[in-house]
Amino acid sequence: MTRSVTVSVPAKVNVQLAVGGVRPDGFHDLANVFLAVGLHDRVTVTPSDTLRITVEGPDADQVPADRTNLAARAAELLGARYGIAPEVHLHIAKEIPVAGGMAGGSADGAGALVACDALWGTGASREELLSLCAELGSDVPFSLIGGAALGRGRGELLTPLEVGGTFHWVFAVADGGLSTPAVYRECDRLREAAYAERAGAGATGGASVEHVPDPEPSPALLDALAEGDVVALASAVMAGGTPPGFAGGTPARTVSGGGSSNDLQAAAVSLRPSLTETLEAGAKAGALASIVSGSGPTCAFLARDAAAATALSGALRASGTCRTAIPATSPAPGATVV
Ligand code: ATP
């Protein structure tokens, strides 16, 4: 009998994404508050003659079925570390939107790592698995641990956070994704432009570490998470992040009188202006907070409870401002063998 292992891995939303200035190496330091949500991909690994990938789900055609897939890279990396030929069939059942700012690819990388580890019986420690995850990408370690965590550095230096209750979300899925590197570039461009406007035309360097405040987690937001207080979390999310001007002004300010704890929001909206309508539709339908999830274009809405989330997802679907709207709760456990 051929043995196979299936691992379920959650999506994430960033309840805060504070983005520092661009460093000389081109990366940005982050204060990234990750929360795992109950939307899952399932990765199944089965021994095979050769490494191959299949994908099912509504966005399957947008996922690479070759060795650039993060799940394939995870199998190769673990195999190389333990001297095992990665001859496996990886099947991904995708529920997480592709290129949606919810770390779907990272989830599949973490899922494949845990699945291959269980199949091959490598006996790798949790620390080894986490360090392999960090090699695969900055969001991958969080997909492994789930729950809630503060990510520093490029987001990969994780400190688990306490969460004192269940939060109810609705995720509005857009048609088509956004490229995360393109959203960071747009964030830098907006910061340069805002700086030139303040300091005089021709002034440059406004997106660099000298001109952008160091990213810091919001104490009010961490308290709200620890207490499981949805109203306090919503107000911390809408209180804004890096001071206005640096993020080029956050369009969400006009939505419900708040800002956004996501410094990438202005950039995502600048690249996809129709997101303003999605954010407005959620705010109008009673969401306690409306933000772009990570680099977008998925929008995340906080609801008071399960009934409010059901009503909100119905209103968002009816608004015609998104492809679909899916309720989900957080926190959710990390990569788990099922
Ligand atoms: P993040 O939130 O971590 O920035 P994302 O959720 O916006 O990421 P992904 O769904 O991870 O985006 O996809 C980003 C790109 O990665 C895709 O356009 C695709 O080309 C590539 N990719 C590689 N492996 C996968 C995978 N297993 N699932 C989805 N996309 C993948």
Coordinates of C-alpha atoms and ligand atoms in Angstrom, one line a residue:
M1 CA 0.0 0.0 0.0
T2 CA 1.3 3.4 -0.9
R3 CA 1.4 5.7 2.1
S4 CA 0.4 9.3 1.8
V5 CA 0.4 12.2 4.3
T6 CA -1.9 15.2 4.2
V7 CA -1.2 18.4 6.0
S8 CA -3.7 21.3 6.5
V9 CA -2.2 24.8 6.6
P10 CA -3.9 28.1 7.5
A11 CA -3.9 31.5 5.7
K12 CA -2.9 34.6 7.5
V13 CA -4.0 38.2 7.9
N14 CA -1.7 40.9 9.1
V15 CA -3.5 42.8 11.8
Q16 CA -0.6 45.2 11.7
L17 CA 2.0 45.6 9.0
A18 CA 4.4 48.4 9.8
V19 CA 7.0 48.8 7.0
G20 CA 10.3 50.5 7.7
G21 CA 12.4 52.4 5.1
V22 CA 14.1 50.5 2.3
R23 CA 17.5 49.2 3.5
P24 CA 20.7 49.4 1.5
D25 CA 20.1 45.7 0.6
G26 CA 16.7 46.5 -0.8
F27 CA 14.7 44.8 1.9
H28 CA 12.4 46.5 4.5
D29 CA 12.4 45.9 8.2
L30 CA 8.9 45.0 9.5
A31 CA 6.8 44.9 12.6
N32 CA 4.4 42.3 11.3
V33 CA 1.5 41.1 13.5
F34 CA 0.4 37.8 12.0
L35 CA -2.9 36.1 12.8
A36 CA -3.6 32.7 11.3
V37 CA -7.2 32.4 10.0
G38 CA -9.3 29.3 9.3
L39 CA -9.0 29.2 5.6
H40 CA -6.8 26.3 4.6
D41 CA -4.8 24.7 1.8
R42 CA -4.3 20.9 2.1
V43 CA -1.0 19.5 0.9
T44 CA -0.9 15.7 0.3
V45 CA 2.4 14.0 -0.4
T46 CA 2.6 10.5 -1.9
P47 CA 5.8 8.6 -3.0
S48 CA 6.3 8.8 -6.8
D49 CA 8.9 8.1 -9.5
T50 CA 9.6 11.8 -9.9
L51 CA 8.8 15.1 -8.2
R52 CA 5.5 16.3 -9.6
I53 CA 2.8 18.8 -8.5
T54 CA -1.0 18.9 -9.1
V55 CA -3.3 21.6 -7.9
E56 CA -7.1 21.8 -7.5
G57 CA -9.3 24.7 -6.5
P58 CA -10.8 27.8 -8.2
D59 CA -7.5 29.5 -8.8
A60 CA -5.5 26.3 -9.7
D61 CA -4.6 27.6 -13.1
Q62 CA -2.7 30.5 -11.6
V63 CA -0.4 28.3 -9.5
P64 CA 2.9 27.1 -11.0
A65 CA 2.9 23.3 -11.3
D66 CA 6.7 23.1 -11.7
R67 CA 9.7 23.4 -9.4
T68 CA 9.1 27.1 -8.8
N69 CA 6.1 26.1 -6.7
L70 CA 7.1 26.7 -3.0
A71 CA 5.8 23.2 -2.1
A72 CA 8.3 21.6 -4.6
R73 CA 11.1 23.8 -3.3
A74 CA 10.3 22.7 0.3
A75 CA 10.4 19.0 -0.7
E76 CA 13.8 19.6 -2.5
L77 CA 15.2 21.6 0.4
L78 CA 14.3 19.0 3.1
G79 CA 15.4 16.1 0.8
A80 CA 18.8 17.9 0.2
R81 CA 19.2 18.3 4.0
Y82 CA 18.6 14.7 4.7
G83 CA 20.0 13.0 1.6
I84 CA 16.6 11.9 0.3
A85 CA 15.7 12.1 -3.3
P86 CA 12.5 14.2 -3.4
E87 CA 10.6 11.7 -5.5
V88 CA 7.0 12.6 -4.5
H89 CA 3.7 13.6 -5.9
L90 CA 2.5 16.8 -4.1
H91 CA -1.2 17.5 -4.5
I92 CA -2.4 20.9 -3.3
A93 CA -6.1 21.5 -2.6
K94 CA -6.3 25.3 -2.6
E95 CA -8.8 27.3 -0.7
I96 CA -6.4 30.3 0.0
P97 CA -6.7 33.0 -2.7
V98 CA -3.6 33.0 -5.0
A99 CA -1.5 36.1 -4.9
G100 CA -4.1 37.5 -2.5
G101 CA -1.9 38.8 0.4
M102 CA -2.9 35.8 2.6
A103 CA 0.4 33.8 2.3
G104 CA -1.0 30.9 0.2
G105 CA 2.3 30.0 -1.3
S106 CA 4.0 30.1 2.0
A107 CA 1.3 27.9 3.5
D108 CA 1.9 25.3 0.8
G109 CA 5.7 25.5 1.4
A110 CA 5.2 24.9 5.2
G111 CA 2.6 22.2 4.4
A112 CA 4.9 20.3 2.0
L113 CA 7.8 20.5 4.5
V114 CA 5.8 19.0 7.3
A115 CA 4.2 16.4 5.0
C116 CA 7.5 15.2 3.5
D117 CA 9.1 15.2 7.0
A118 CA 6.3 12.9 8.2
L119 CA 6.5 10.7 5.1
W120 CA 10.2 10.3 5.2
G121 CA 10.5 10.1 9.0
T122 CA 13.5 12.4 9.1
G123 CA 13.1 13.2 12.8
A124 CA 13.9 16.9 12.2
S125 CA 13.4 19.1 15.2
R126 CA 10.9 22.0 15.2
E127 CA 13.8 24.4 15.2
E128 CA 15.3 22.7 12.1
L129 CA 12.0 22.8 10.3
L130 CA 11.6 26.5 11.2
S131 CA 15.0 27.4 9.9
L132 CA 14.2 25.5 6.6
C133 CA 11.0 27.5 6.4
A134 CA 12.9 30.8 6.8
E135 CA 15.1 29.7 3.9
L136 CA 12.0 29.3 1.8
G137 CA 10.5 32.7 2.5
S138 CA 9.9 35.3 5.2
D139 CA 6.2 34.3 5.7
V140 CA 6.8 30.5 5.7
P141 CA 7.8 30.1 9.4
F142 CA 4.5 31.7 10.5
S143 CA 2.5 29.2 8.4
L144 CA 4.3 26.4 10.3
I145 CA 3.5 27.8 13.8
G146 CA 0.1 29.5 13.2
G147 CA -1.8 31.1 16.1
A148 CA -0.6 34.7 16.3
A149 CA 3.0 36.1 16.3
L150 CA 5.0 39.2 15.9
G151 CA 7.4 39.0 13.0
R152 CA 10.5 41.3 13.1
G153 CA 13.4 41.6 10.6
R154 CA 11.8 40.7 7.3
G155 CA 9.0 39.1 9.2
E156 CA 10.7 35.8 9.8
L157 CA 12.0 36.4 13.4
L158 CA 8.9 35.3 15.2
T159 CA 7.7 35.8 18.8
P160 CA 4.4 33.9 19.5
L161 CA 1.6 36.2 20.8
E162 CA -1.2 35.5 23.2
V163 CA -4.8 35.6 21.8
G164 CA -7.6 35.8 24.4
G165 CA -10.6 34.9 22.2
T166 CA -12.0 34.1 18.8
F167 CA -12.2 36.8 16.2
H168 CA -14.7 36.7 13.3
W169 CA -13.5 37.9 9.9
V170 CA -14.8 38.2 6.4
F171 CA -12.4 38.1 3.5
A172 CA -13.4 39.7 0.2
V173 CA -11.5 37.9 -2.6
A174 CA -10.7 40.0 -5.7
D175 CA -10.4 38.8 -9.3
G176 CA -6.7 38.5 -10.1
G177 CA -3.8 38.9 -7.6
L178 CA -1.2 41.6 -6.8
S179 CA 2.6 40.9 -6.9
T180 CA 4.0 41.4 -3.4
P181 CA 7.3 42.9 -4.7
A182 CA 5.4 45.3 -6.9
V183 CA 3.3 46.5 -3.9
Y184 CA 6.5 47.2 -1.9
R185 CA 7.9 49.1 -4.9
E186 CA 4.7 51.2 -5.0
C187 CA 4.9 51.8 -1.2
D188 CA 8.5 53.2 -1.8
R189 CA 7.4 55.3 -4.7
L190 CA 4.5 56.8 -2.7
R191 CA 6.9 57.6 0.2
E192 CA 9.4 59.2 -2.2
A193 CA 6.7 61.4 -3.7
A194 CA 5.3 62.4 -0.2
Y195 CA 8.8 63.3 0.9
A196 CA 9.5 65.4 -2.2
E197 CA 6.3 67.2 -1.7
R198 CA 7.3 68.1 1.9
A199 CA 11.0 68.7 1.4
G200 CA 10.8 70.4 -2.0
A201 CA 10.7 69.0 -5.6
G202 CA 13.8 67.0 -6.4
A203 CA 14.4 65.8 -2.9
T204 CA 15.1 62.1 -2.9
G205 CA 15.7 59.3 -0.5
G206 CA 12.3 59.7 1.2
A207 CA 11.6 55.9 1.3
S208 CA 15.0 55.1 2.9
V209 CA 15.6 54.1 6.5
E210 CA 16.9 57.6 7.4
H211 CA 13.5 59.1 6.6
V212 CA 10.9 56.5 7.6
P213 CA 10.3 55.7 11.3
D214 CA 11.5 52.3 12.6
P215 CA 8.5 49.9 12.5
E216 CA 7.1 49.2 15.9
P217 CA 4.2 47.0 17.0
S218 CA 1.2 48.9 18.4
P219 CA 0.9 48.2 22.2
A220 CA -2.9 48.9 22.0
L221 CA -3.2 46.3 19.2
L222 CA -1.2 43.6 21.1
D223 CA -3.4 44.3 24.3
A224 CA -6.6 43.9 22.2
L225 CA -5.4 40.6 20.8
A226 CA -4.3 39.3 24.3
E227 CA -7.7 40.3 25.7
G228 CA -9.7 38.9 22.8
D229 CA -11.4 42.3 22.6
V230 CA -12.8 42.8 19.1
V231 CA -13.9 46.4 19.5
A232 CA -10.4 47.4 20.8
L233 CA -8.7 45.4 18.0
A234 CA -10.9 47.1 15.4
S235 CA -10.0 50.5 16.7
A236 CA -6.3 49.7 16.9
V237 CA -6.4 48.4 13.3
M238 CA -8.1 51.6 12.1
A239 CA -5.9 53.9 14.2
G240 CA -3.3 54.0 11.5
G241 CA 0.3 52.9 11.3
T242 CA 3.3 54.8 10.1
P243 CA 2.5 58.6 10.2
P244 CA 0.5 59.9 7.3
G245 CA 2.7 61.3 4.5
F246 CA 5.1 58.4 4.8
A247 CA 2.5 56.0 3.5
G248 CA 1.3 58.6 1.0
G249 CA -2.0 59.1 2.8
T250 CA -4.2 56.0 3.4
P251 CA -7.3 56.0 1.3
A252 CA -9.1 54.0 4.1
R253 CA -9.1 57.2 6.1
T254 CA -12.0 58.4 4.0
V255 CA -13.9 55.2 4.5
S256 CA -14.8 55.1 8.1
G257 CA -12.9 57.9 9.7
G258 CA -9.9 55.7 10.5
G259 CA -6.5 54.9 9.1
S260 CA -5.0 51.5 8.6
S261 CA -2.4 49.5 10.6
N262 CA -1.3 48.1 7.2
D263 CA 1.4 50.4 5.7
L264 CA 1.1 48.5 2.4
Q265 CA -2.6 49.4 2.1
A266 CA -2.1 52.8 0.3
A267 CA 0.2 51.0 -2.2
A268 CA -2.2 48.2 -2.9
V269 CA -5.1 50.7 -3.4
S270 CA -2.9 52.8 -5.6
L271 CA -2.2 49.8 -7.9
R272 CA -5.8 48.5 -7.6
P273 CA -8.1 51.6 -7.1
S274 CA -11.3 49.5 -7.1
L275 CA -10.3 48.2 -3.6
T276 CA -11.6 51.5 -2.2
E277 CA -15.1 50.4 -3.3
T278 CA -14.6 47.0 -1.6
L279 CA -13.4 48.7 1.6
E280 CA -16.3 51.1 1.5
A281 CA -18.8 48.3 0.9
G282 CA -17.6 46.5 4.0
A283 CA -17.6 49.6 6.2
K284 CA -21.2 50.4 5.0
A285 CA -22.3 46.9 5.8
G286 CA -21.2 47.3 9.4
A287 CA -17.7 45.9 9.6
L288 CA -15.9 47.1 12.7
A289 CA -12.7 47.4 10.8
S290 CA -11.8 47.2 7.1
I291 CA -8.3 46.7 5.8
V292 CA -6.3 45.3 2.9
S293 CA -4.8 42.0 3.9
G294 CA -1.0 42.2 3.6
S295 CA 0.0 43.1 0.1
G296 CA -3.7 42.6 -1.1
P297 CA -5.8 42.5 -3.1
T298 CA -7.9 40.5 -0.6
C299 CA -9.7 42.8 1.9
A300 CA -10.3 41.8 5.5
F301 CA -13.2 42.9 7.6
L302 CA -13.7 42.4 11.3
A303 CA -17.2 41.5 12.5
R304 CA -18.5 41.6 16.0
D305 CA -19.6 37.9 16.1
A306 CA -20.4 34.9 13.9
A307 CA -23.9 36.2 13.0
A308 CA -22.5 39.6 12.0
A309 CA -19.8 37.9 9.9
T310 CA -22.5 35.8 8.0
A311 CA -24.5 39.0 7.3
L312 CA -21.4 40.9 6.3
S313 CA -20.3 38.3 3.8
G314 CA -23.8 38.2 2.2
A315 CA -23.7 42.0 1.9
L316 CA -20.2 42.0 0.4
R317 CA -21.1 39.3 -2.2
A318 CA -24.3 41.3 -3.1
S319 CA -22.3 44.6 -3.4
G320 CA -20.5 43.3 -6.6
T321 CA -17.2 44.8 -5.4
C322 CA -15.5 41.4 -5.0
R323 CA -15.5 38.0 -6.5
T324 CA -16.6 36.3 -3.3
A325 CA -16.6 36.9 0.4
I326 CA -15.7 34.2 2.9
P327 CA -16.2 34.2 6.6
A328 CA -13.4 32.7 8.8
T329 CA -12.3 32.8 12.4
S330 CA -8.9 33.3 14.0
P331 CA -6.6 32.3 15.6
A332 CA -6.1 28.9 13.8
P333 CA -3.4 26.3 14.4
G334 CA -0.4 26.1 12.1
A335 CA 0.5 23.3 9.8
T336 CA -1.1 20.1 11.1
V337 CA -1.0 16.5 9.8
V338 CA -4.6 15.4 9.3
Ligands
ATP1 P1 2.1 36.9 0.7 O1 0.9 37.2 1.4 O2 3.1 35.9 1.4 O3 2.9 38.0 0.1 P2 0.4 36.1 -1.5 O4 -0.6 35.4 -0.7 O5 0.1 37.5 -1.9 O6 1.8 36.0 -0.7 P3 0.8 33.7 -3.0 O7 -0.5 33.1 -3.1 O8 1.8 33.1 -2.0 O9 0.7 35.3 -2.7 O10 1.4 33.7 -4.5 C1 2.4 34.6 -4.9 C2 3.0 34.0 -6.2 O11 3.8 32.9 -5.8 C3 2.0 33.4 -7.2 O12 1.7 34.4 -8.1 C4 2.8 32.2 -7.8 O13 3.4 32.6 -9.0 C5 3.9 31.9 -6.8 N1 3.7 30.6 -6.2 C6 4.6 29.7 -5.9 N2 4.2 28.6 -5.3 C7 2.9 28.8 -5.0 C8 1.9 28.1 -4.4 N3 2.1 26.9 -3.9 N4 0.6 28.6 -4.3 C9 0.4 29.8 -4.8 N5 1.3 30.6 -5.5 C10 2.6 30.1 -5.6

